[in-house]
Coordinates of C-alpha atoms in Angstrom, one line a residue:
Chain A
M1 CA -19.0 -36.7 102.3
T2 CA -22.5 -37.9 103.1
R3 CA -24.0 -41.4 103.9
A4 CA -26.2 -42.2 100.8
R5 CA -23.4 -41.2 98.6
Q6 CA -21.0 -44.0 100.0
V7 CA -19.9 -46.9 96.6
P8 CA -20.9 -50.1 97.8
R9 CA -17.5 -51.5 99.1
W10 CA -17.7 -53.9 96.2
A11 CA -18.3 -52.3 93.3
I12 CA -14.7 -50.5 94.0
Y13 CA -12.1 -53.7 95.0
L14 CA -13.1 -55.8 92.1
P15 CA -12.7 -53.5 89.3
L16 CA -10.3 -52.2 91.1
G17 CA -9.0 -55.6 92.2
V18 CA -8.9 -56.8 88.2
Y19 CA -7.4 -53.8 87.4
L20 CA -4.1 -54.2 89.8
L21 CA -3.8 -58.0 88.7
F22 CA -3.6 -56.5 85.0
T23 CA -0.9 -53.9 85.9
L24 CA 0.9 -55.4 88.2
V25 CA 1.2 -59.5 86.3
P26 CA 2.9 -58.4 83.7
F27 CA 6.1 -56.6 86.4
Y28 CA 5.9 -60.1 88.5
W29 CA 7.0 -62.0 84.9
I30 CA 9.6 -59.9 84.7
L31 CA 10.9 -59.9 88.0
L32 CA 10.0 -63.9 87.3
F33 CA 12.7 -64.5 85.0
A34 CA 15.1 -62.2 85.7
F35 CA 15.8 -64.4 89.7
R36 CA 15.2 -67.3 88.2
K37 CA 17.5 -69.3 87.5
T38 CA 18.0 -70.8 83.5
G39 CA 16.2 -73.6 82.7
S40 CA 13.8 -73.4 85.6
T41 CA 10.1 -73.4 84.9
A42 CA 9.0 -71.9 88.7
L43 CA 6.6 -69.3 88.7
V44 CA 8.8 -68.5 91.8
P45 CA 11.4 -67.0 91.4
W46 CA 13.0 -70.2 94.1
P47 CA 15.9 -69.8 94.7
L48 CA 16.7 -66.3 94.0
T49 CA 19.7 -65.9 91.4
F50 CA 21.4 -62.8 90.2
E51 CA 23.7 -64.3 87.9
H52 CA 21.6 -62.6 85.4
F53 CA 22.7 -59.5 86.5
D54 CA 26.4 -59.8 86.0
T55 CA 25.6 -61.5 82.4
V56 CA 23.8 -58.6 81.7
W57 CA 25.7 -56.0 83.7
N58 CA 29.2 -57.1 82.6
G59 CA 28.9 -58.9 79.8
A60 CA 26.1 -57.2 77.5
G61 CA 27.5 -54.3 78.7
F62 CA 24.7 -52.8 81.0
G63 CA 27.4 -51.0 83.4
V64 CA 28.2 -48.8 80.9
F65 CA 24.8 -48.1 79.0
F66 CA 23.2 -47.6 82.8
K67 CA 26.8 -45.2 82.6
N68 CA 26.1 -42.9 80.1
S69 CA 21.7 -43.0 80.9
V70 CA 22.4 -41.3 83.4
V71 CA 25.0 -39.1 82.1
I72 CA 21.9 -37.9 79.2
A73 CA 19.4 -37.5 81.3
V74 CA 21.5 -35.4 84.2
L75 CA 22.4 -33.0 82.0
T76 CA 19.3 -33.3 80.2
V77 CA 17.9 -32.4 83.9
I78 CA 20.0 -29.3 84.2
L79 CA 19.8 -28.2 80.6
T80 CA 15.9 -28.5 81.2
T81 CA 15.4 -27.1 84.8
V82 CA 17.7 -23.9 84.3
I83 CA 16.2 -22.8 80.8
A84 CA 12.6 -23.6 81.8
L85 CA 12.9 -21.3 85.0
A86 CA 13.8 -18.3 82.7
G87 CA 11.5 -18.5 80.6
G88 CA 8.2 -19.5 82.5
Y89 CA 9.2 -16.4 85.3
A90 CA 9.4 -14.9 81.8
L91 CA 6.1 -16.3 81.0
A92 CA 4.3 -16.1 84.7
R93 CA 5.9 -12.2 85.4
F94 CA 6.2 -10.1 82.4
S95 CA 3.6 -8.6 80.0
F96 CA 5.4 -8.3 76.8
K97 CA 5.2 -7.9 72.7
G98 CA 4.7 -10.8 71.3
K99 CA 4.0 -12.4 74.4
G100 CA 0.7 -14.9 73.2
A101 CA 1.8 -15.8 69.8
I102 CA 5.3 -17.5 71.8
M103 CA 2.5 -19.2 73.1
V104 CA 0.8 -20.9 71.2
L105 CA 3.9 -21.9 68.6
M106 CA 5.5 -23.4 71.6
L107 CA 1.7 -25.5 72.2
C108 CA 2.4 -26.2 68.5
T109 CA 5.8 -28.1 69.3
Q110 CA 3.6 -30.9 70.7
F111 CA 2.1 -32.0 66.8
V112 CA 5.8 -32.3 66.0
P113 CA 6.9 -35.9 65.4
G114 CA 9.7 -37.5 66.7
A115 CA 10.4 -39.5 63.8
M116 CA 10.4 -36.6 62.0
M117 CA 13.4 -34.8 63.6
L118 CA 15.1 -37.8 63.2
I119 CA 16.7 -36.9 59.3
P120 CA 17.0 -33.0 60.2
L121 CA 18.2 -33.1 63.1
F122 CA 20.8 -36.0 62.3
D123 CA 21.8 -33.5 59.3
I124 CA 23.4 -30.7 61.6
F125 CA 25.4 -32.8 64.2
R126 CA 26.9 -34.1 61.6
A127 CA 28.2 -30.8 60.7
T128 CA 28.7 -30.0 64.3
Q129 CA 30.7 -33.0 64.7
L130 CA 27.7 -33.6 67.8
I131 CA 26.7 -37.1 66.2
N132 CA 27.7 -40.3 68.5
T133 CA 28.3 -37.7 71.4
L134 CA 25.9 -38.0 74.5
W135 CA 25.1 -33.9 73.7
S136 CA 23.3 -35.4 70.8
I137 CA 20.8 -36.1 72.4
V138 CA 20.9 -33.9 75.5
V139 CA 20.2 -31.4 72.3
A140 CA 17.5 -32.7 71.1
D141 CA 15.6 -34.7 74.2
A142 CA 15.5 -30.7 75.4
V143 CA 14.5 -29.1 72.9
F144 CA 11.4 -31.7 72.3
H145 CA 10.5 -31.5 76.6
L146 CA 11.3 -27.3 76.7
P147 CA 7.9 -25.7 75.7
L148 CA 6.2 -28.1 78.0
S149 CA 8.1 -27.8 80.5
I150 CA 8.6 -23.5 79.7
I151 CA 4.1 -23.5 80.0
L152 CA 4.0 -25.9 83.2
M153 CA 6.7 -24.0 84.5
A154 CA 4.7 -20.4 83.7
G155 CA 1.8 -22.2 85.3
F156 CA 3.3 -22.8 89.2
I157 CA 5.6 -19.5 89.1
K158 CA 1.9 -17.7 88.0
N159 CA 0.4 -19.5 91.0
I160 CA 3.1 -17.8 93.7
P161 CA 2.0 -14.4 95.1
V162 CA 3.3 -12.1 93.2
E163 CA 3.5 -9.3 96.2
L164 CA 5.8 -12.3 97.8
E165 CA 8.3 -10.5 95.8
E166 CA 7.7 -7.1 95.2
A167 CA 8.2 -6.7 99.2
S168 CA 11.8 -8.4 98.4
W169 CA 12.3 -5.3 96.0
V170 CA 10.9 -2.6 98.8
D171 CA 13.9 -4.1 100.9
G172 CA 16.2 -3.5 98.3
C173 CA 16.3 -7.3 96.3
G174 CA 16.8 -6.8 92.4
R175 CA 14.3 -9.0 90.3
F176 CA 17.1 -12.5 90.0
R177 CA 17.8 -12.0 94.6
G178 CA 14.0 -11.6 94.4
F179 CA 12.5 -14.2 92.8
R180 CA 16.1 -16.7 94.8
M181 CA 14.8 -15.6 98.3
T182 CA 11.2 -15.8 97.7
V183 CA 9.9 -17.3 94.6
L184 CA 12.1 -20.3 94.4
P185 CA 11.3 -22.0 97.7
L186 CA 8.5 -22.1 97.4
L187 CA 8.6 -23.5 93.8
R188 CA 9.5 -26.5 94.6
P189 CA 7.7 -28.9 93.9
G190 CA 7.0 -27.1 90.3
V191 CA 10.8 -27.7 90.0
V192 CA 10.5 -31.2 91.8
A193 CA 7.7 -32.1 88.8
I194 CA 9.1 -31.3 85.9
S195 CA 12.3 -32.0 86.2
S196 CA 11.4 -35.3 87.4
F197 CA 8.9 -35.6 83.7
A198 CA 12.2 -34.7 82.2
F199 CA 14.5 -37.1 83.6
I200 CA 11.8 -40.1 82.7
S201 CA 11.4 -38.7 79.2
S202 CA 15.0 -38.7 78.7
W203 CA 15.2 -42.3 80.4
N204 CA 12.9 -43.4 78.3
N205 CA 14.3 -42.0 75.4
F206 CA 14.8 -44.1 72.8
L207 CA 14.4 -43.3 69.1
F208 CA 17.2 -40.1 69.9
A209 CA 19.3 -42.6 70.2
L210 CA 18.9 -45.8 68.1
M211 CA 19.0 -43.3 65.4
F212 CA 22.7 -40.5 66.1
L213 CA 24.4 -42.8 68.8
N214 CA 26.3 -45.7 66.4
S215 CA 29.4 -47.0 69.0
Q216 CA 28.5 -49.7 71.2
D217 CA 30.4 -47.8 74.1
Q218 CA 27.4 -44.3 73.5
F219 CA 24.7 -46.7 73.9
T220 CA 21.8 -46.5 76.6
I221 CA 19.5 -48.3 78.2
P222 CA 16.7 -49.2 75.8
V223 CA 19.6 -49.1 73.0
G224 CA 21.0 -51.6 74.2
L225 CA 17.5 -53.7 75.3
S226 CA 16.3 -53.5 71.9
Y227 CA 19.6 -54.3 69.8
M228 CA 18.9 -57.7 72.6
L229 CA 15.4 -57.5 72.1
G230 CA 17.1 -58.5 68.0
E231 CA 19.1 -60.6 68.7
Y232 CA 19.0 -64.3 66.8
S233 CA 18.1 -66.4 69.7
V234 CA 17.6 -64.0 73.4
D235 CA 18.8 -64.9 77.0
F236 CA 15.6 -64.3 78.1
G237 CA 16.4 -64.4 81.7
A238 CA 19.3 -61.4 80.8
L239 CA 17.0 -59.5 79.0
A240 CA 14.7 -59.6 81.8
A241 CA 17.5 -57.7 83.9
G242 CA 18.0 -55.3 81.9
G243 CA 14.1 -55.0 81.9
V244 CA 15.2 -54.7 85.8
V245 CA 17.9 -52.0 85.3
A246 CA 16.3 -50.1 82.9
V247 CA 13.2 -49.7 85.1
V248 CA 14.1 -49.5 88.6
P249 CA 15.2 -45.5 88.4
V250 CA 11.7 -44.4 86.9
V251 CA 10.1 -45.9 89.5
L252 CA 12.1 -44.5 92.3
V253 CA 11.6 -41.1 90.9
F254 CA 7.9 -42.0 90.2
A255 CA 7.2 -43.4 93.7
Y256 CA 8.6 -39.6 95.3
V257 CA 6.1 -37.7 92.7
Q258 CA 3.2 -39.5 91.8
R259 CA 1.9 -36.9 94.7
F260 CA 2.8 -34.7 92.6
L261 CA 1.3 -34.8 89.6
V262 CA -2.1 -35.0 90.7
Q263 CA -1.9 -32.6 92.8
G264 CA -0.2 -30.5 90.4
L265 CA -2.6 -31.0 87.6
S266 CA -5.5 -30.1 89.3
A267 CA -3.9 -27.2 90.9
G268 CA -4.8 -26.0 87.3
A269 CA -0.7 -26.1 86.0
V270 CA -2.2 -27.6 82.6
K271 CA -5.9 -25.6 82.3
G272 CA -6.2 -22.6 80.0
Chain B
M1 CA 2.0 -4.3 103.8
T2 CA 0.7 -6.2 101.7
V3 CA -1.6 -2.8 100.4
L4 CA 1.1 -0.7 100.2
T5 CA 3.2 -2.6 98.2
A6 CA 1.1 -3.3 95.7
A7 CA -0.5 0.6 95.4
A8 CA 3.3 1.3 94.5
R9 CA 4.4 -1.3 91.9
P10 CA 3.4 0.8 88.8
A11 CA 6.2 2.7 89.7
R12 CA 8.6 0.2 90.0
R13 CA 8.4 -0.6 86.0
R14 CA 12.3 0.6 85.8
P15 CA 12.5 1.2 81.7
R16 CA 15.8 -1.3 81.9
E17 CA 13.5 -3.7 82.0
R18 CA 11.4 -3.8 79.3
W19 CA 14.0 -6.4 77.4
T20 CA 14.2 -8.8 80.5
P21 CA 11.5 -10.8 79.3
Y22 CA 12.9 -11.0 75.8
L23 CA 16.8 -12.4 77.1
L24 CA 14.9 -14.5 79.8
L25 CA 13.6 -16.3 77.2
A26 CA 16.5 -16.0 74.6
P27 CA 18.4 -19.5 75.7
A28 CA 15.2 -21.3 74.7
G29 CA 13.4 -19.6 72.0
I30 CA 17.6 -19.8 70.5
L31 CA 17.7 -24.2 70.8
L32 CA 14.0 -24.2 69.5
A33 CA 14.9 -21.9 66.3
V34 CA 17.8 -23.7 65.9
F35 CA 16.7 -27.7 67.1
L36 CA 13.1 -27.5 65.8
V37 CA 12.5 -25.2 64.1
Y38 CA 15.1 -25.0 61.0
P39 CA 14.8 -29.1 60.7
I40 CA 11.2 -28.8 60.6
G41 CA 11.8 -26.4 57.0
S42 CA 14.9 -28.6 56.1
V43 CA 12.7 -31.4 56.3
V44 CA 10.5 -29.7 53.4
Y45 CA 14.1 -28.9 51.7
Y46 CA 14.7 -32.4 51.8
S47 CA 11.7 -34.2 50.7
L48 CA 12.4 -32.6 47.1
Y49 CA 15.8 -34.4 46.3
K50 CA 16.7 -38.1 46.0
Y51 CA 19.0 -38.7 49.7
N52 CA 20.2 -40.9 50.8
V53 CA 23.8 -40.8 52.7
T54 CA 24.8 -44.4 51.2
K55 CA 24.2 -43.7 47.7
P56 CA 25.3 -40.1 46.8
W57 CA 25.9 -40.5 43.2
D58 CA 22.2 -40.6 43.0
N59 CA 21.8 -37.8 45.3
G60 CA 20.0 -35.2 43.1
F61 CA 16.8 -31.8 42.7
V62 CA 13.4 -34.2 42.0
G63 CA 10.8 -31.5 43.1
L64 CA 7.8 -33.7 43.4
G65 CA 9.4 -36.9 42.1
N66 CA 9.2 -38.8 46.3
Y67 CA 5.9 -37.3 46.7
A68 CA 4.2 -38.4 43.2
E69 CA 6.2 -41.8 44.7
M70 CA 4.8 -42.1 47.7
L71 CA 1.1 -41.9 46.1
R72 CA 2.2 -45.2 44.0
D73 CA 3.5 -46.5 47.2
D74 CA 1.1 -49.2 48.6
L75 CA 2.9 -49.3 51.8
F76 CA 2.4 -45.5 52.1
W77 CA -1.7 -45.7 52.0
Q78 CA -1.6 -49.3 53.9
S79 CA 0.0 -47.4 57.4
L80 CA -1.9 -44.4 57.0
V81 CA -4.9 -47.6 57.2
F82 CA -3.2 -49.1 60.2
T83 CA -2.5 -45.3 61.5
G84 CA -5.8 -44.6 61.2
Q85 CA -6.8 -47.6 63.3
W86 CA -4.7 -47.7 65.2
V87 CA -5.2 -44.6 66.9
V88 CA -8.9 -44.8 67.3
V89 CA -8.9 -47.6 69.1
E90 CA -6.1 -46.6 71.5
V91 CA -7.2 -44.0 72.5
S92 CA -11.1 -44.8 72.4
L93 CA -10.2 -48.1 75.1
Q94 CA -7.3 -45.7 76.9
L95 CA -9.7 -42.9 77.8
V96 CA -13.0 -45.7 79.1
F97 CA -10.5 -47.4 80.9
G98 CA -8.8 -44.3 82.9
L99 CA -12.1 -43.1 83.5
A100 CA -13.5 -45.9 84.5
L101 CA -9.7 -46.3 87.0
A102 CA -10.8 -42.5 87.5
L103 CA -13.8 -42.8 88.7
V104 CA -12.5 -45.5 91.0
I105 CA -9.9 -43.8 92.2
N106 CA -11.7 -40.5 93.1
E107 CA -13.9 -42.7 96.0
S108 CA -12.2 -43.2 99.5
F109 CA -11.6 -47.1 100.5
I110 CA -8.7 -48.0 102.3
G111 CA -5.7 -49.0 100.6
R112 CA -6.5 -46.2 98.2
A113 CA -2.8 -44.4 98.5
I114 CA -1.0 -47.1 97.6
S115 CA -3.3 -48.8 94.9
R116 CA -2.7 -45.3 93.5
A117 CA 0.7 -45.2 92.9
L118 CA 0.4 -49.1 91.3
V119 CA -2.3 -48.0 89.3
F120 CA -0.1 -45.6 88.1
S121 CA 3.0 -47.1 87.6
P122 CA 3.3 -48.0 83.8
W123 CA 3.0 -45.0 83.4
A124 CA 6.1 -43.9 83.9
V125 CA 7.7 -47.1 81.2
S126 CA 9.0 -46.5 78.3
G127 CA 8.2 -48.6 75.6
V128 CA 11.1 -50.6 75.0
L129 CA 10.9 -51.5 77.9
T130 CA 7.1 -52.6 77.6
T131 CA 8.0 -54.8 74.9
T132 CA 10.6 -56.2 76.8
I133 CA 7.4 -57.6 79.7
W134 CA 5.2 -58.1 77.2
L135 CA 7.4 -60.5 75.1
L136 CA 7.8 -62.5 77.4
I137 CA 4.3 -63.1 77.9
Y138 CA 3.7 -63.4 74.0
N139 CA 6.9 -65.9 73.4
P140 CA 6.3 -68.5 73.1
T141 CA 8.6 -70.5 76.0
T142 CA 8.6 -68.2 77.6
G143 CA 5.0 -66.6 78.2
F144 CA 1.9 -67.4 79.2
G145 CA 0.6 -69.8 76.7
R146 CA 3.6 -72.2 77.8
Y147 CA 2.1 -72.4 80.7
L148 CA -1.9 -72.9 80.0
A149 CA -0.9 -76.0 77.6
D150 CA 1.6 -77.5 80.7
A151 CA -1.6 -77.2 82.3
G152 CA -3.4 -78.5 78.8
V153 CA -5.1 -75.4 77.6
G154 CA -4.9 -74.3 74.2
E155 CA -1.3 -76.0 72.1
Y156 CA 2.5 -74.8 72.0
G157 CA 4.5 -72.8 70.1
T158 CA 1.9 -70.0 69.2
S159 CA 2.1 -66.4 69.5
L160 CA 0.2 -64.1 69.2
L161 CA 2.7 -61.9 67.5
T162 CA 3.4 -63.9 64.3
E163 CA 0.1 -64.4 63.6
P164 CA -1.5 -61.7 61.6
G165 CA -5.0 -61.8 63.1
T166 CA -3.7 -61.6 66.6
A167 CA -0.7 -59.1 66.1
F168 CA -2.6 -56.2 66.8
W169 CA -4.7 -56.9 69.4
A170 CA -1.3 -58.2 71.2
A171 CA 0.3 -54.8 71.1
V172 CA -3.2 -52.9 71.1
L173 CA -3.5 -54.8 75.0
A174 CA 0.8 -53.6 75.4
E175 CA -0.1 -50.5 74.8
L176 CA -3.1 -49.7 77.0
W177 CA -1.0 -51.3 79.6
R178 CA 1.2 -48.3 79.8
G179 CA -1.4 -45.7 78.2
V180 CA -4.1 -45.5 80.6
P181 CA -2.5 -44.4 83.2
F182 CA -2.2 -41.2 81.1
F183 CA -6.2 -40.6 81.1
A184 CA -6.3 -41.2 84.9
I185 CA -4.0 -39.2 85.9
L186 CA -5.4 -36.5 83.8
I187 CA -8.9 -37.2 84.7
L188 CA -8.5 -38.0 88.5
A189 CA -6.6 -34.4 88.6
D190 CA -10.3 -33.0 87.2
L191 CA -11.9 -34.9 88.5
Q192 CA -11.1 -34.3 91.9
S193 CA -11.7 -30.2 90.7
I194 CA -16.0 -31.1 91.1
S195 CA -17.5 -29.2 93.9
G196 CA -18.8 -31.8 96.9
D197 CA -22.1 -28.7 97.1
L198 CA -23.8 -30.1 93.3
Y199 CA -24.0 -33.9 94.0
E200 CA -25.1 -33.0 97.1
A201 CA -28.0 -30.5 96.1
A202 CA -28.6 -33.3 92.7
E203 CA -29.3 -35.7 95.8
V204 CA -31.6 -33.6 97.3
D205 CA -33.7 -33.6 94.6
G206 CA -33.5 -37.3 93.6
A207 CA -31.1 -37.7 91.3
G208 CA -29.4 -41.3 91.5
R209 CA -26.0 -42.2 91.3
F210 CA -26.1 -42.3 87.3
R211 CA -28.6 -39.5 86.4
R212 CA -25.8 -37.5 88.9
F213 CA -23.4 -39.2 86.5
W214 CA -24.4 -38.0 83.6
S215 CA -25.5 -34.2 84.3
I216 CA -22.4 -33.0 86.6
T217 CA -19.3 -35.7 86.6
L218 CA -19.0 -35.4 82.4
P219 CA -19.6 -32.2 81.8
H220 CA -17.0 -30.7 84.0
L221 CA -14.4 -33.8 82.6
R222 CA -15.6 -32.5 79.1
N223 CA -12.5 -30.6 78.0
A224 CA -10.8 -32.3 80.0
I225 CA -11.2 -35.1 78.1
I226 CA -10.9 -33.2 74.6
L227 CA -7.5 -32.1 75.4
S228 CA -6.4 -35.6 77.1
T229 CA -7.8 -37.3 74.0
L230 CA -6.0 -34.8 71.3
L231 CA -2.8 -34.9 73.5
R232 CA -2.6 -38.8 73.6
A233 CA -4.2 -39.2 70.1
V234 CA -0.8 -37.5 68.4
W235 CA 1.3 -39.1 71.0
E236 CA 0.2 -42.7 69.8
F237 CA 0.4 -41.6 66.5
N238 CA 3.9 -40.1 66.7
N239 CA 5.0 -42.5 69.3
V240 CA 7.4 -45.6 67.7
D241 CA 9.1 -47.0 70.1
L242 CA 6.6 -49.9 71.1
L243 CA 5.4 -51.1 67.5
Y244 CA 9.1 -50.3 66.5
T245 CA 10.4 -53.0 68.7
L246 CA 7.8 -54.9 69.3
T247 CA 6.8 -56.3 65.5
G248 CA 9.0 -53.9 64.1
G249 CA 5.1 -53.6 61.7
G250 CA 5.1 -57.3 61.1
P251 CA 3.8 -59.3 60.5
G252 CA 4.0 -58.8 56.7
N253 CA 3.9 -55.0 57.4
S254 CA 0.4 -56.0 58.9
T255 CA 1.4 -53.1 62.1
M256 CA 3.1 -50.6 59.8
T257 CA 2.3 -46.7 61.3
L258 CA 2.7 -44.2 58.8
P259 CA 5.6 -42.8 61.6
L260 CA 6.8 -45.9 62.3
Y261 CA 7.4 -46.6 58.7
V262 CA 9.0 -43.3 58.6
A263 CA 11.1 -44.0 61.3
R264 CA 12.6 -47.2 59.5
K265 CA 12.8 -45.1 55.7
A266 CA 15.4 -43.2 58.3
V267 CA 17.1 -45.3 60.5
D268 CA 17.8 -48.4 58.0
A269 CA 17.4 -47.5 54.6
K270 CA 18.9 -43.4 55.2
E271 CA 16.3 -42.7 52.5
F272 CA 16.2 -39.4 53.5
G273 CA 14.8 -37.5 50.4
Y274 CA 11.6 -39.6 50.1
G275 CA 11.8 -40.2 54.2
S276 CA 10.9 -36.4 54.4
A277 CA 8.3 -36.6 51.8
L278 CA 6.5 -39.1 54.1
T279 CA 7.3 -37.4 57.6
M280 CA 5.9 -34.2 55.6
S281 CA 2.8 -36.4 55.0
A282 CA 2.3 -37.5 58.2
F283 CA 2.3 -33.7 60.1
V284 CA 0.0 -32.4 57.5
I285 CA -1.9 -35.1 58.2
L286 CA -1.9 -35.1 61.6
A287 CA -3.0 -31.2 61.8
V288 CA -5.4 -31.4 59.7
C289 CA -7.1 -34.3 61.8
S290 CA -6.3 -32.1 65.1
V291 CA -7.8 -28.7 64.5
T292 CA -11.1 -30.8 62.6
Y293 CA -10.7 -33.0 66.4
L294 CA -11.1 -29.5 68.1
W295 CA -13.5 -27.5 65.9
L296 CA -16.2 -30.4 66.3
A297 CA -15.7 -30.3 70.0
R298 CA -16.2 -26.5 69.8
A299 CA -19.0 -27.3 67.8
G300 CA -20.7 -29.5 69.7
K301 CA -20.5 -27.1 72.7
E302 CA -21.7 -24.0 70.4
T303 CA -25.1 -26.5 70.2
E304 CA -26.0 -27.3 73.5

């Protein structure tokens, strides 16, 4: 970068500072209420209190909701990633009849509104006895994220030179063993990115869980939060603490993957 | 080594691999057929029936009755207009702020990595959580309004969410908070693929900063902008989490989008037949708008 192209510092720090305030003040506001004693109106949460976390975790059942959300998210991530690996590999490494049509169809599924699926999926899950089980959410979530995951995975696999695999075949490996030995180790950033997307969207899913789970011991965190929001007299400290419980896992995952996000996308994974 | 194996490739295509790609795609295909394609088909079917699980005695075939009812339903038309307003306002504001943010983050400066992580972070936050956060901000007893009133600015007891005039903009601001990072991430990824040589050449030719942005950056970003605005418009159209929990469509149905109306019919009223008819119309409208948008974008490119 040449000197002449340097942007004046204030033109960076001023808009960035304003935008950082807009991003961070809302986060601060929820932390403030989660850690501040009931009845206090101070703008700093001091002295710190953990009573709201106790209320929400044990009293409001967030301990159970948290466990349900974790189970659903983990199962969804495994299901999505494994199926996307198989499908992405097929699209990346084979040319076969109907490949173009499959790609177009999968892109089209991105236009299907989630609300559209509520009614027919409710009927299917009722007929298959999956209603009010965590599996209904796992299946619905996974199906919704499969098309994009497969397309992204195919992009990541295409970026790995096929010659590596061919060398392993010469050495006597079959398709699967060759894939496991040569491609999979190099595919780690792609697998991390795709499973993280699946984790975040599964963790955040609200509408399916609201519709398909109807007993409180099956609720997920977003559903639990939404019921707290709808209560007549809201306990704001507990609500904020519930929000913090909801945000911590996604923030941790996000902090880990955010550098892959831009790199992966600029490597051309979603282009073309 | 590489040359050798590349030359040997055609010989390695064994005939029994003809079915391998189909087998690999089969799990995805079966899941999508059962839980995505079949349900879409059944929505068409339901939309021709009166179907309410809580009133089974009323159910039966009604032909196009649900559609006729829909055309007479004021709330359908009102929610349709509001959906358009919501999508256009959200997507354009998110694009403008996302582009500006990406341009700033693309510069090199001290603290860049941490600022990038921080400003992108709302992207990972769910709609329900966004509601939780912004409700605390807007609520008259916990929000900014109360602290401003304490300091002598404004008055106590007003919530932006319950006034028809301000509820829309209050919801827009909350959605903006978590929507801008999506554009910033996609545009930043595309910015990083522009070669620095182009800018240097333009500078040698005497092009100013604005000229370089207009003639190099924007044309390069064109495809990314078309793709991201389309994806986001579809997403903003479809996603109901935030409005469902923040305003519930209120006050007085003034923030009811069409998919939110569908969700309320399905979740709260259990009117599956009428809900399916609404769903079909939402799907068709979305498809027509998307195709038109892509067609206009392509036509714009050809006239250049």
